[in-house]
Structure formats: structure tokens, C-alpha cells
């Protein structure tokens, strides 16, 4: 691209242009030489010098500025060119941006998981697994039955091979006091056999303490509590818990004040029996609401009724816990069918 030198002087504008154009038109002068000569002339005569470009290689055809003004010259860069993007280009750019954002999100997620694995908390499954296995390796109830050395591994989902590389079964929940509890299950194996370890840790315990650590020996079919820090439930707490569960399920107890088994059933719940709905079927306190059920029972007391299901006889607290679990399943199934 040819650059044209234009020099303008206040007094003798014509002669200056003539000399400068001589520099421009001379083939013996390179562009750099022409610029130097023009600059020297500019310095000697106190004029204003500017250079401009002509795309076609000819001399600039621009009009000279007014001679009676002080000319300010600049080398103007070529202005930006704006292009309208097609629909395909827009889709391509949008896809590229989405890809970059997806990669960035994946990097952040992987970094978080790596940090979590490298710096596990006391409630992480890996931490509980390591501490539980260390405790089992030194416990005589385990080593006597399985021998040494021991190895531990998680559950193999659909594969034949087993190893520590696999994930251990994990469950997370909150206890009645709102503490976070994590419990895990993994297998142990020694020269003499295999077993299952059940371990749990609560957020209110020290980092090295367990809520419980239980070893189940497969060959004996028996479980051993290696560590058990669970708070034993008092009789009153158990009675209150069962009474509330019966109320929530809408259970009704039928009995007679003249029947000894009815009195024994009441004693299973102590002072909390008053929370439970109780209907008397004897002639001294006949409840009209329970007439049909009382007639069907034919004086077989006590009896527990859940919807259309009736259980006759004294139910101990241990059996009541199983019964409540069963009725809860019925209640969930009924609720699910109504929603459908």
C-alpha cells in the first residue's frame, strides 16, 4: 500500500507541495526515504506533516485543508468492520459457549469431589470404613473366628470380583434429637471364613467413636456387638412411643373390665394407655360404636383393630413393634393407591 506524504506550510504552500510531491513521484526514493526527507523539511520550515494511505496505489486525492488554519495531522487507523452473523453462525457460537460452560462445571465438580475424597469428614463413608476395619483387625471376637490377616471390601454390584475399590453400602438419616447419623455395611474375610460388619457414627460423637460396631459371623449365623454406644430406651420412652404410634394409625382396642387379659394388656402401656382409644364390650360399659365388633369377638379379649384387620390376644411390646411395622406398610400402600 502506497503512503502519500502531504506537507502544508502557512506561507508558501504551493512550493512545499511541489517539493514533497517530487519526493513521492521519484522512483529512486523508497517510502522510508521519502518520509525522512519530508520530516526534515518539516523541521526546517515549521510546518505540519501528515501521511495518508491510498488503497489503489495512487496519490491521495483528498482536499487540502484550509491554508489559513493550523493543520492537525493524524494517522487514522482503519475503522472496525461489523458483520451480521447468520443463524448457523449464531447456533455454532451458542453451542461453543455452552460447551465451554459445561466443561467448566465438570472441572469444578470433579475438583470438589477430589477434595472431598482427599479431606473426608468424620461422617464420610470412607472414614467410617477405615476406622471400623482398623477396630475389627484388633478385636478378638473377629480374629478368633476369621483368623489373620483380614481383608475388607465393599459391595460388588453385579460383578464377580470383590475388593476395597468398590463402594460400601451407606445410609444417612437424622435421629430423634436431630443428629446426623451415617451407617455403613461391608464384608470382611480371613483365612477361616467371612463376615459382615455393620458400623454407624453420629455427629454428636467424637471422630474416633462409633454409635455401634457389629460383627456378623456367617459360619455361626450369630452377631457380636463389638462397640455399642446407643442409648438404651427406658420403659417409659418405649411405652410412650408405641402409644403414639397406635394413635397415629387409628388403632382401637376392645376389651372387658372383667377380663384379666385386658388388664394385662393395659399394663403393657402403663400410664400412657389413656392415649389409646379403648372400647369396652362388657355389659357394664357397652359402647354402641363397638357393638358389631364386640359381637364378632365373642368375648375373646383383648383385641386390636386396624381398619378391617383384627388381632386377638395380649400383644407384648416386642410383638407390638412388629405389628406396628406391618401396619405402617399397609398404611403406606393404602395411601399410595388412593393417590393413584
PDB file of C-alpha atoms in Angstrom, residues 5 7-9 12-20 23 34-49:
ATOM      1  CA  UNK A   5       3.296  12.461   2.061  1.00  0.00           C
ATOM      2  CA  UNK A   7       3.093  18.784   3.812  1.00  0.00           C
ATOM      3  CA  UNK A   8       1.402  22.110   4.218  1.00  0.00           C
ATOM      4  CA  UNK A   9       3.042  25.345   5.255  1.00  0.00           C
ATOM      5  CA  UNK A  12       4.483  29.127   0.789  1.00  0.00           C
ATOM      6  CA  UNK A  13       2.018  26.270   0.464  1.00  0.00           C
ATOM      7  CA  UNK A  14       2.486  25.747  -3.302  1.00  0.00           C
ATOM      8  CA  UNK A  15       6.270  25.366  -3.249  1.00  0.00           C
ATOM      9  CA  UNK A  16       6.155  22.985  -0.316  1.00  0.00           C
ATOM     10  CA  UNK A  17       3.676  20.717  -2.070  1.00  0.00           C
ATOM     11  CA  UNK A  18       5.775  20.722  -5.196  1.00  0.00           C
ATOM     12  CA  UNK A  19       8.867  19.577  -3.337  1.00  0.00           C
ATOM     13  CA  UNK A  20       7.016  16.926  -1.374  1.00  0.00           C
ATOM     14  CA  UNK A  23       9.692  13.019  -3.227  1.00  0.00           C
ATOM     15  CA  UNK A  34      10.533   9.910   1.343  1.00  0.00           C
ATOM     16  CA  UNK A  35       9.215  10.058   4.898  1.00  0.00           C
ATOM     17  CA  UNK A  36      12.633  11.117   6.205  1.00  0.00           C
ATOM     18  CA  UNK A  37      13.028  13.887   3.626  1.00  0.00           C
ATOM     19  CA  UNK A  38       9.551  15.166   4.334  1.00  0.00           C
ATOM     20  CA  UNK A  39      10.192  15.130   8.066  1.00  0.00           C
ATOM     21  CA  UNK A  40      13.463  17.053   7.669  1.00  0.00           C
ATOM     22  CA  UNK A  41      11.773  19.632   5.539  1.00  0.00           C
ATOM     23  CA  UNK A  42       9.049  19.883   8.105  1.00  0.00           C
ATOM     24  CA  UNK A  43      11.549  20.585  10.848  1.00  0.00           C
ATOM     25  CA  UNK A  44      13.346  23.271   8.841  1.00  0.00           C
ATOM     26  CA  UNK A  45      10.229  25.168   7.886  1.00  0.00           C
ATOM     27  CA  UNK A  46       7.985  24.691  10.928  1.00  0.00           C
ATOM     28  CA  UNK A  47       5.085  23.132   9.033  1.00  0.00           C
ATOM     29  CA  UNK A  48       2.705  20.263   9.808  1.00  0.00           C
ATOM     30  CA  UNK A  49       3.387  16.879   8.260  1.00  0.00           C
TER      31      UNK A  49
END
